[in-house]
Amino acid sequence: MLSSIGEIGLNHYLILSAALFCIGMFGVLMRKNALVILMSIELMLNAVNISFVAFSRYQNNLDGFVMVFFVMAVAAAEAAVGLALAVAIFKRFREINIRFFEHLKG
Amino acid sequence: MEKIWIAILLLSPLLGAMINGFRFRSQNYRLAGSIATICVGISFFASVALFSKLLGMPVESRFFNVSFFDWIQVGSLSVPMAFLVDPISIVMMLIITGVGSLIHLFSIGYMSHDERPAKYFSYLNFFIFNMLLLVMGENLLIMFIGWEGVGLCSYLLIGFWFTDKEKAAAGMKAFITNRIGDAGLLLGIFLLFLMVGSLSFSDINSAGLSEDTGWGMLTLALLALFVGATGKSAQIPLYVWLPDAMAGPTPVSALIHAATMVTAGIYMIVRLNPIFILSPNAMFVIALVGALTAFFAASMGILQWDIKKILAYSTVSQLGYMFLALGVGAFTAGIFHVMTHAFFKALMFLGSGSVIHAMHEEQDIRKMGGLKKYMPITHWTFVMGWLAIIGTPFLSGFFSKDEILWMSVHSPRGSWLLWLIGFITAGMTAFYMTRLMTLTFWGKSRVPKDVHPHESPISMTLPLIVLAVLSVFGGWLGVPHGVSSLLPGHIPHLLEVWFGDLIAPIPGLGKANYALEYSLMAMSVLLAAGSAFAAYKLYTEKESLLAAWVQKAKGLHNLVANKYFVDEFYHARIIRPCVEMSKALWEFVDVGFIDKITYIVSNAFQDLAKAVRMTQNGNLQRYALYILAGLFVSLSFVVWG
Amino acid sequence: MTEAISFYLIQFIILASALAVVLVPNPIYSAISLAVSMTGIAALFFSLEAYFIAGVQLVVYAGAVMVLFVMVVMLFDLKKEKRAFSRGTLSRVLKTTLSVLIFSMIAGALSMSFSELGSGDSIAKEDITRSIKELSALLYTKYVFAFEALAILLVMVIVGAIALAKAKGGTHAK
């Protein structure tokens, strides 16, 4: 279990990461505003980054850091494209609601 | 080497059919006709080459059995794409390609005014290809392909002028009637396979089946095969399609419905003669059906007014003779008559085509008469055919027909009753053919004023002349013993010698009684001469007497003139009930039952699809929820699994 | 002990601001909370002695990405939303329970596996200073292809973002 309060181990970081991930996931599922959904996605990515860094740190291996670096770059790219889409949607509907992405409906 | 010849022989007409088939819109009848004729001509030369090869081989191994590839390999069934060229099939091949090329040549002139000559020649070449498959196939299955193929071509060519509804219907009638026969043929093939375990002719013929004097499996199989033969060769009860088949172009009638296709049934029985001889009952049925067909068809021919219909009934009647011959075991005589009949009937059909062409598509002989002076070549060649069919001594029909009549008495399988029917039929044949000649070529002209008959071009008269020569001299291949003794140096029954032991001998055949043979011959000659003379007199001078007779026997005349109401009977008792039953099945079983079941099933699927569609509502977050649910389930497996 | 205190403090900041991102109805507050959360994560990296990553986190996330978000929010002139959450009671309940369930499952699995290993905490942090030099050497040798691919990706994103933002009405243009 969470052993002694005073000592911070790998599991603490991992649980923090899981909590952050689930919070982001909750946002993605629940919010109507596309912008907030994008922010929630950033939260999820950061949660993953935390576990990467923690693992890397506790394994004495730099590969995790490199992975974090890549994740950050991809996340930035994703944010740019997502925001561009949001701008396009806003131009069309004057509102930024996930409902307007529903044209895939069969 | 012979493999190449056989390939050329088969593929040349197919190639012609494809060439003309691809340019089917062409109106150039000369080009289309030349291609087709040359292709069949090549086949003819290949046949001649094979024939000369066969001649040079020793008697006991006088055949080519060539296998190109394995076609079907299923369990114990093995069907190679194999072809058999032996004395029996080479005779048929020579007839098909020889007479066929003459008729192709004739068609060039005949179809000169047609809109779709390329299509016509394509069909005609395809027919030759299929007919060659039929006679050359080494097993029943390849024969069956050819059998169906010629049926298809026959259908296409009968209904060639399909814009005329009646002609299209005639094509369908031929096709459907043939299907009934083909079902019997297939059944026969199945039964034979069950008994022998092979479809190859050589296996079947040498399977050593035991004689079946009762009504056992073998007799059943043979009768089923015979049902197929009655369909293709127009015997009672399936003969009704052949007179209607005259709706097609006349050269087609000559080639398919007189010379070649309709003899397929006879060829099939001859091919299988060693097993047919084993069943006296089946043989008796064949002989009886043949004799009755010969008789009734001849009687119907007497009262027809359409020149082609008369020849059609004559064909049915002559085919009946051939089956009579087969039924009494005289297989050689049957093939002999196939050959001579191919010559003189093709000749007369082409002659009638020439007449019809000259009369601007008029077929009613009441509107002809006195055509002798307008078309001398057609007339004289037609006379040769006429003399041959009525049995004028020393012409081809004389030898073959009298051989059949003689064998129907002489063979232990025959009887005097069969002879009597054949004998009376011979008299009727002479009568109706003379009537045809008299009304068409001789006597007063009844040609309408606006029609100017003319002699046909050389491409049409040349085949007539060749066929006339063959009709006159073709009979010398089968001179009976009696006559040959008068001609030193001429081998009797050349055809029988040629076939050798391919034809099973009739068990218990006694020695020929020459005196009886001569007297029967003389009787039939006298009868033919008498009835021919009577017909000539009646239709030239004593027409009032004829009218009085018709008046007296009004009932009988009506019956015969309406072809014994067979078509009406079939329509009322077979076709109508079939239609009614199909309607009932359609309305109650199909619509009321089967459709409902399928609707239940399809509706269930539709409802299910509607339910499933609810999940695909386009809501992105709902989709994310599904992903999450999937993640949850798979994680559960990892954690608790 | 100081380490533990700082960890719990940072953890509290991160989680609280993350919850604020998700729960606050006004998008501009969400954005600010996100920035706080990012900064907290950077601090966490710092405490893990991943200095380079912490710096990048600050520059890229708290700097560039957040600026982008705030710019867009400003551009849209968004107000507090009357209905910030999507509709459907059933699906809301489902989504919430599933999120909580998954979290508890991961946490449970983690604690169980660490207690079974029995040495979860005993893995001592290596005391090696992570030099930026070492990291960049790795980036330019072992991961050089991924690095190049990343460059191409970024170029494509720039082009795509401009094209998307410039499109007038997209596929539904009138």
Coordinates of C-alpha atoms in Angstrom, one line a residue, chain B residues 64-376:
Chain B
F64 CA -8.4 -42.2 -83.4
N65 CA -9.1 -41.6 -79.8
V66 CA -7.6 -38.2 -79.0
S67 CA -7.7 -36.7 -75.5
F68 CA -6.9 -33.0 -75.2
F69 CA -7.1 -32.5 -71.5
D70 CA -8.9 -33.7 -68.3
W71 CA -12.1 -31.8 -68.1
I72 CA -13.8 -33.2 -65.0
Q73 CA -12.3 -35.1 -62.1
V74 CA -14.7 -35.8 -59.3
G75 CA -14.5 -39.0 -57.3
S76 CA -14.9 -41.9 -59.6
L77 CA -16.1 -39.7 -62.4
S78 CA -13.4 -38.8 -64.8
V79 CA -14.3 -37.0 -68.0
P80 CA -11.5 -36.2 -70.4
M81 CA -12.0 -33.7 -73.3
A82 CA -11.6 -36.6 -75.7
F83 CA -12.7 -37.1 -79.2
L84 CA -13.3 -40.3 -81.1
V85 CA -13.0 -40.5 -84.8
D86 CA -14.0 -44.0 -86.0
P87 CA -15.9 -45.3 -89.1
I88 CA -19.3 -44.3 -87.6
S89 CA -18.4 -40.8 -86.6
I90 CA -16.4 -40.1 -89.7
V91 CA -19.5 -40.8 -91.8
M92 CA -21.5 -38.2 -89.8
M93 CA -18.6 -35.7 -89.9
L94 CA -18.4 -36.0 -93.7
I95 CA -22.1 -35.4 -94.0
I96 CA -22.1 -32.5 -91.6
T97 CA -19.2 -30.7 -93.0
G98 CA -19.9 -31.6 -96.6
V99 CA -23.6 -30.9 -96.8
G100 CA -23.0 -28.1 -94.3
S101 CA -20.5 -26.3 -96.6
L102 CA -22.9 -26.7 -99.5
I103 CA -25.7 -25.2 -97.5
H104 CA -23.4 -22.3 -96.3
L105 CA -22.7 -21.6 -99.9
F106 CA -26.4 -21.7 -100.8
S107 CA -27.1 -19.3 -97.9
I108 CA -24.9 -16.6 -99.4
G109 CA -27.4 -16.1 -102.2
Y110 CA -30.5 -16.8 -100.0
M111 CA -29.6 -14.3 -97.3
S112 CA -28.6 -11.6 -99.8
H113 CA -31.7 -9.4 -98.9
D114 CA -31.4 -10.0 -95.1
E115 CA -30.6 -7.3 -92.6
R116 CA -28.3 -9.4 -90.3
P117 CA -26.4 -11.8 -92.5
A118 CA -23.3 -11.8 -90.2
K119 CA -25.4 -12.9 -87.3
Y120 CA -27.0 -15.6 -89.3
F121 CA -23.7 -17.0 -90.5
S122 CA -22.3 -16.8 -87.0
Y123 CA -25.1 -19.0 -85.7
L124 CA -24.8 -21.4 -88.6
N125 CA -21.0 -21.9 -88.0
F126 CA -21.7 -22.3 -84.3
F127 CA -24.2 -25.0 -85.1
I128 CA -21.6 -26.8 -87.2
F129 CA -19.2 -26.6 -84.2
N130 CA -21.7 -28.0 -81.8
M131 CA -22.8 -30.7 -84.2
L132 CA -19.2 -31.8 -84.6
L133 CA -18.9 -31.9 -80.8
L134 CA -22.0 -34.1 -80.7
V135 CA -20.7 -36.7 -83.2
M136 CA -17.0 -36.6 -82.2
G137 CA -17.4 -36.6 -78.4
E138 CA -15.8 -39.7 -76.9
N139 CA -18.1 -39.7 -73.9
L140 CA -21.8 -39.0 -73.3
L141 CA -21.0 -35.7 -71.6
I142 CA -19.3 -34.1 -74.5
M143 CA -22.0 -35.5 -76.7
F144 CA -24.5 -33.8 -74.4
I145 CA -22.7 -30.5 -74.7
G146 CA -23.0 -30.7 -78.5
W147 CA -26.6 -32.0 -78.1
E148 CA -27.6 -28.8 -76.1
G149 CA -25.5 -26.6 -78.3
V150 CA -27.3 -27.7 -81.4
G151 CA -30.6 -27.2 -79.6
L152 CA -29.5 -23.6 -78.8
C153 CA -28.5 -22.9 -82.4
S154 CA -31.7 -24.4 -83.6
Y155 CA -33.7 -22.1 -81.3
L156 CA -31.7 -19.1 -82.4
L157 CA -32.1 -19.9 -86.1
I158 CA -35.8 -20.8 -86.0
G159 CA -36.5 -17.6 -84.3
F160 CA -34.0 -15.7 -86.5
W161 CA -36.7 -13.4 -87.8
F162 CA -37.8 -12.8 -84.2
T163 CA -39.7 -9.6 -85.0
D164 CA -42.4 -11.9 -86.3
K165 CA -44.1 -13.1 -83.1
E166 CA -45.2 -16.4 -84.6
K167 CA -41.6 -17.2 -85.6
A168 CA -40.3 -16.4 -82.2
A169 CA -42.9 -18.6 -80.7
A170 CA -41.9 -21.4 -83.0
G171 CA -38.3 -21.1 -81.8
M172 CA -39.5 -21.3 -78.2
K173 CA -41.7 -24.3 -79.0
A174 CA -38.7 -26.2 -80.5
F175 CA -36.6 -25.3 -77.5
I176 CA -39.1 -26.3 -74.8
T177 CA -40.0 -29.5 -76.6
N178 CA -36.4 -30.4 -76.9
R179 CA -35.9 -29.7 -73.2
I180 CA -38.4 -32.4 -72.3
G181 CA -36.5 -34.8 -74.4
D182 CA -33.2 -33.6 -73.0
A183 CA -34.4 -34.4 -69.5
G184 CA -34.9 -38.0 -70.6
L185 CA -31.5 -38.1 -72.2
L186 CA -29.9 -36.8 -69.0
L187 CA -31.8 -39.4 -67.0
G188 CA -30.6 -42.1 -69.3
I189 CA -27.0 -40.9 -69.0
F190 CA -27.3 -41.0 -65.2
L191 CA -28.7 -44.5 -65.3
L192 CA -26.0 -45.7 -67.6
F193 CA -23.3 -44.1 -65.3
L194 CA -24.9 -45.9 -62.4
M195 CA -24.6 -49.3 -64.2
V196 CA -21.3 -48.9 -65.8
G197 CA -19.5 -46.3 -63.7
S198 CA -18.1 -44.5 -66.8
L199 CA -19.4 -42.2 -69.5
S200 CA -17.0 -43.2 -72.2
F201 CA -18.5 -44.9 -75.2
S202 CA -15.9 -47.5 -75.3
D203 CA -16.3 -48.3 -71.6
I204 CA -20.1 -48.5 -72.0
N205 CA -20.1 -50.6 -75.1
S206 CA -17.6 -53.0 -73.7
A207 CA -18.9 -53.1 -70.2
G208 CA -20.3 -56.6 -70.7
L209 CA -23.8 -55.7 -69.6
S210 CA -26.1 -58.8 -69.6
E211 CA -29.1 -59.1 -71.8
D212 CA -32.3 -57.6 -70.4
T213 CA -35.3 -59.4 -71.8
G214 CA -37.8 -57.9 -69.4
W215 CA -38.2 -54.3 -68.2
G216 CA -35.1 -54.0 -66.1
M217 CA -32.7 -51.1 -65.4
L218 CA -31.0 -51.4 -68.7
T219 CA -34.3 -51.2 -70.7
L220 CA -35.3 -48.2 -68.5
A221 CA -32.0 -46.4 -69.2
L222 CA -32.3 -47.1 -73.0
L223 CA -35.9 -45.9 -73.1
A224 CA -34.8 -42.7 -71.2
L225 CA -32.1 -42.2 -73.9
F226 CA -34.8 -42.8 -76.5
V227 CA -37.0 -40.1 -75.0
G228 CA -34.0 -37.8 -75.7
A229 CA -33.9 -39.1 -79.2
T230 CA -37.6 -38.5 -79.8
G231 CA -37.2 -34.9 -78.7
K232 CA -34.2 -34.2 -80.9
S233 CA -35.2 -36.4 -83.8
A234 CA -38.9 -35.4 -83.8
Q235 CA -40.7 -38.7 -83.1
I236 CA -44.1 -39.3 -81.5
P237 CA -44.9 -37.8 -79.1
L238 CA -42.4 -34.9 -79.3
Y239 CA -42.5 -34.3 -83.1
V240 CA -44.7 -31.2 -82.9
W241 CA -41.8 -28.8 -82.9
L242 CA -40.3 -29.8 -86.3
P243 CA -43.2 -28.6 -88.6
D244 CA -43.2 -25.3 -86.8
A245 CA -39.4 -25.0 -87.0
M246 CA -39.9 -24.3 -90.7
A247 CA -40.4 -20.6 -89.6
G248 CA -36.6 -20.3 -89.8
P249 CA -34.7 -19.5 -93.0
T250 CA -34.9 -22.3 -95.5
P251 CA -31.2 -23.2 -95.6
V252 CA -31.5 -23.7 -91.8
S253 CA -34.4 -26.1 -92.4
A254 CA -32.2 -27.9 -94.8
L255 CA -29.1 -28.1 -92.6
I256 CA -30.5 -28.4 -89.1
H257 CA -34.0 -29.8 -89.5
A258 CA -33.4 -32.2 -92.3
A259 CA -29.8 -33.2 -92.8
T260 CA -27.9 -33.1 -89.5
M261 CA -29.4 -32.1 -86.1
V262 CA -32.5 -34.2 -86.3
T263 CA -30.4 -37.3 -87.0
A264 CA -28.6 -36.8 -83.7
G265 CA -30.9 -39.2 -82.0
I266 CA -30.2 -41.9 -84.6
Y267 CA -26.5 -41.3 -84.3
M268 CA -26.7 -41.6 -80.5
I269 CA -28.5 -45.0 -80.7
V270 CA -26.1 -46.3 -83.3
R271 CA -23.2 -45.1 -81.2
L272 CA -24.5 -47.2 -78.3
N273 CA -25.8 -50.1 -80.5
P274 CA -24.0 -52.9 -78.6
I275 CA -26.1 -52.1 -75.5
F276 CA -29.3 -51.3 -77.4
I277 CA -29.2 -54.8 -78.9
L278 CA -29.3 -56.2 -75.4
S279 CA -32.8 -55.1 -74.8
P280 CA -35.5 -56.5 -77.2
N281 CA -38.2 -54.6 -75.4
A282 CA -36.5 -51.2 -75.8
M283 CA -35.8 -52.1 -79.4
F284 CA -39.4 -53.0 -80.0
V285 CA -40.6 -49.7 -78.6
I286 CA -38.2 -47.8 -80.8
A287 CA -39.3 -49.7 -83.9
L288 CA -43.0 -49.2 -83.1
V289 CA -42.6 -45.5 -82.4
G290 CA -40.6 -45.1 -85.6
A291 CA -43.1 -46.9 -87.7
L292 CA -46.1 -45.0 -86.3
T293 CA -44.3 -41.7 -86.7
A294 CA -43.4 -42.6 -90.3
F295 CA -47.1 -43.4 -91.0
F296 CA -48.8 -40.5 -89.3
A297 CA -46.3 -37.9 -90.4
A298 CA -46.7 -39.1 -94.0
S299 CA -50.5 -38.9 -93.8
M300 CA -50.3 -35.4 -92.4
G301 CA -47.9 -34.4 -95.2
I302 CA -50.5 -35.3 -97.8
L303 CA -52.9 -32.5 -96.9
Q304 CA -50.5 -29.6 -96.3
W305 CA -50.3 -26.6 -98.6
D306 CA -47.1 -25.0 -97.4
I307 CA -44.2 -26.3 -99.4
K308 CA -41.9 -26.3 -96.4
K309 CA -44.4 -28.0 -94.1
I310 CA -44.8 -30.8 -96.6
L311 CA -41.0 -31.3 -96.5
A312 CA -41.0 -31.1 -92.7
Y313 CA -43.6 -33.8 -92.3
S314 CA -41.7 -35.8 -94.9
T315 CA -38.6 -35.4 -92.7
V316 CA -40.5 -36.6 -89.6
S317 CA -41.7 -39.5 -91.6
Q318 CA -38.2 -40.4 -92.9
L319 CA -36.8 -40.1 -89.4
G320 CA -39.5 -42.6 -88.4
Y321 CA -38.1 -45.0 -91.0
M322 CA -34.6 -44.6 -89.5
F323 CA -35.9 -45.4 -86.0
L324 CA -37.8 -48.4 -87.5
A325 CA -34.5 -49.6 -88.9
L326 CA -32.7 -49.1 -85.5
G327 CA -35.6 -50.8 -83.7
V328 CA -35.2 -54.0 -85.8
G329 CA -31.5 -54.0 -85.3
A330 CA -30.5 -52.7 -88.7
F331 CA -28.2 -50.0 -87.4
T332 CA -26.2 -49.8 -90.7
A333 CA -29.4 -49.4 -92.6
G334 CA -30.4 -46.6 -90.2
I335 CA -27.1 -44.7 -90.8
F336 CA -27.3 -45.4 -94.5
H337 CA -30.7 -43.8 -94.6
V338 CA -29.4 -40.9 -92.5
M339 CA -26.9 -40.3 -95.2
T340 CA -29.1 -40.7 -98.3
H341 CA -31.8 -38.7 -96.6
A342 CA -29.3 -35.9 -95.8
F343 CA -28.5 -35.7 -99.5
F344 CA -32.0 -35.7 -101.0
K345 CA -33.8 -33.9 -98.2
A346 CA -31.2 -31.2 -98.1
L347 CA -31.5 -31.0 -101.9
M348 CA -35.3 -30.6 -101.7
F349 CA -35.2 -28.1 -98.9
L350 CA -32.6 -26.0 -100.8
G351 CA -34.7 -26.4 -103.9
S352 CA -37.8 -25.2 -102.0
G353 CA -35.6 -22.3 -100.8
S354 CA -34.8 -21.5 -104.3
V355 CA -38.5 -21.6 -105.2
I356 CA -39.4 -19.4 -102.2
H357 CA -36.7 -17.0 -103.0
A358 CA -37.9 -16.8 -106.6
M359 CA -41.5 -16.4 -105.5
H360 CA -40.7 -13.5 -103.1
E361 CA -41.2 -15.4 -99.9
E362 CA -44.4 -17.2 -101.0
Q363 CA -44.7 -20.7 -99.5
D364 CA -48.2 -21.7 -100.5
I365 CA -48.1 -24.3 -103.3
R366 CA -51.6 -23.3 -104.4
K367 CA -50.0 -20.1 -105.7
M368 CA -47.3 -21.8 -107.7
G369 CA -47.5 -24.3 -110.6
G370 CA -45.7 -24.4 -113.9
L371 CA -42.4 -23.2 -112.4
K372 CA -40.6 -25.7 -114.6
K373 CA -40.0 -23.3 -117.4
Y374 CA -38.9 -20.4 -115.2
M375 CA -36.3 -22.2 -113.1
P376 CA -35.0 -25.2 -115.0

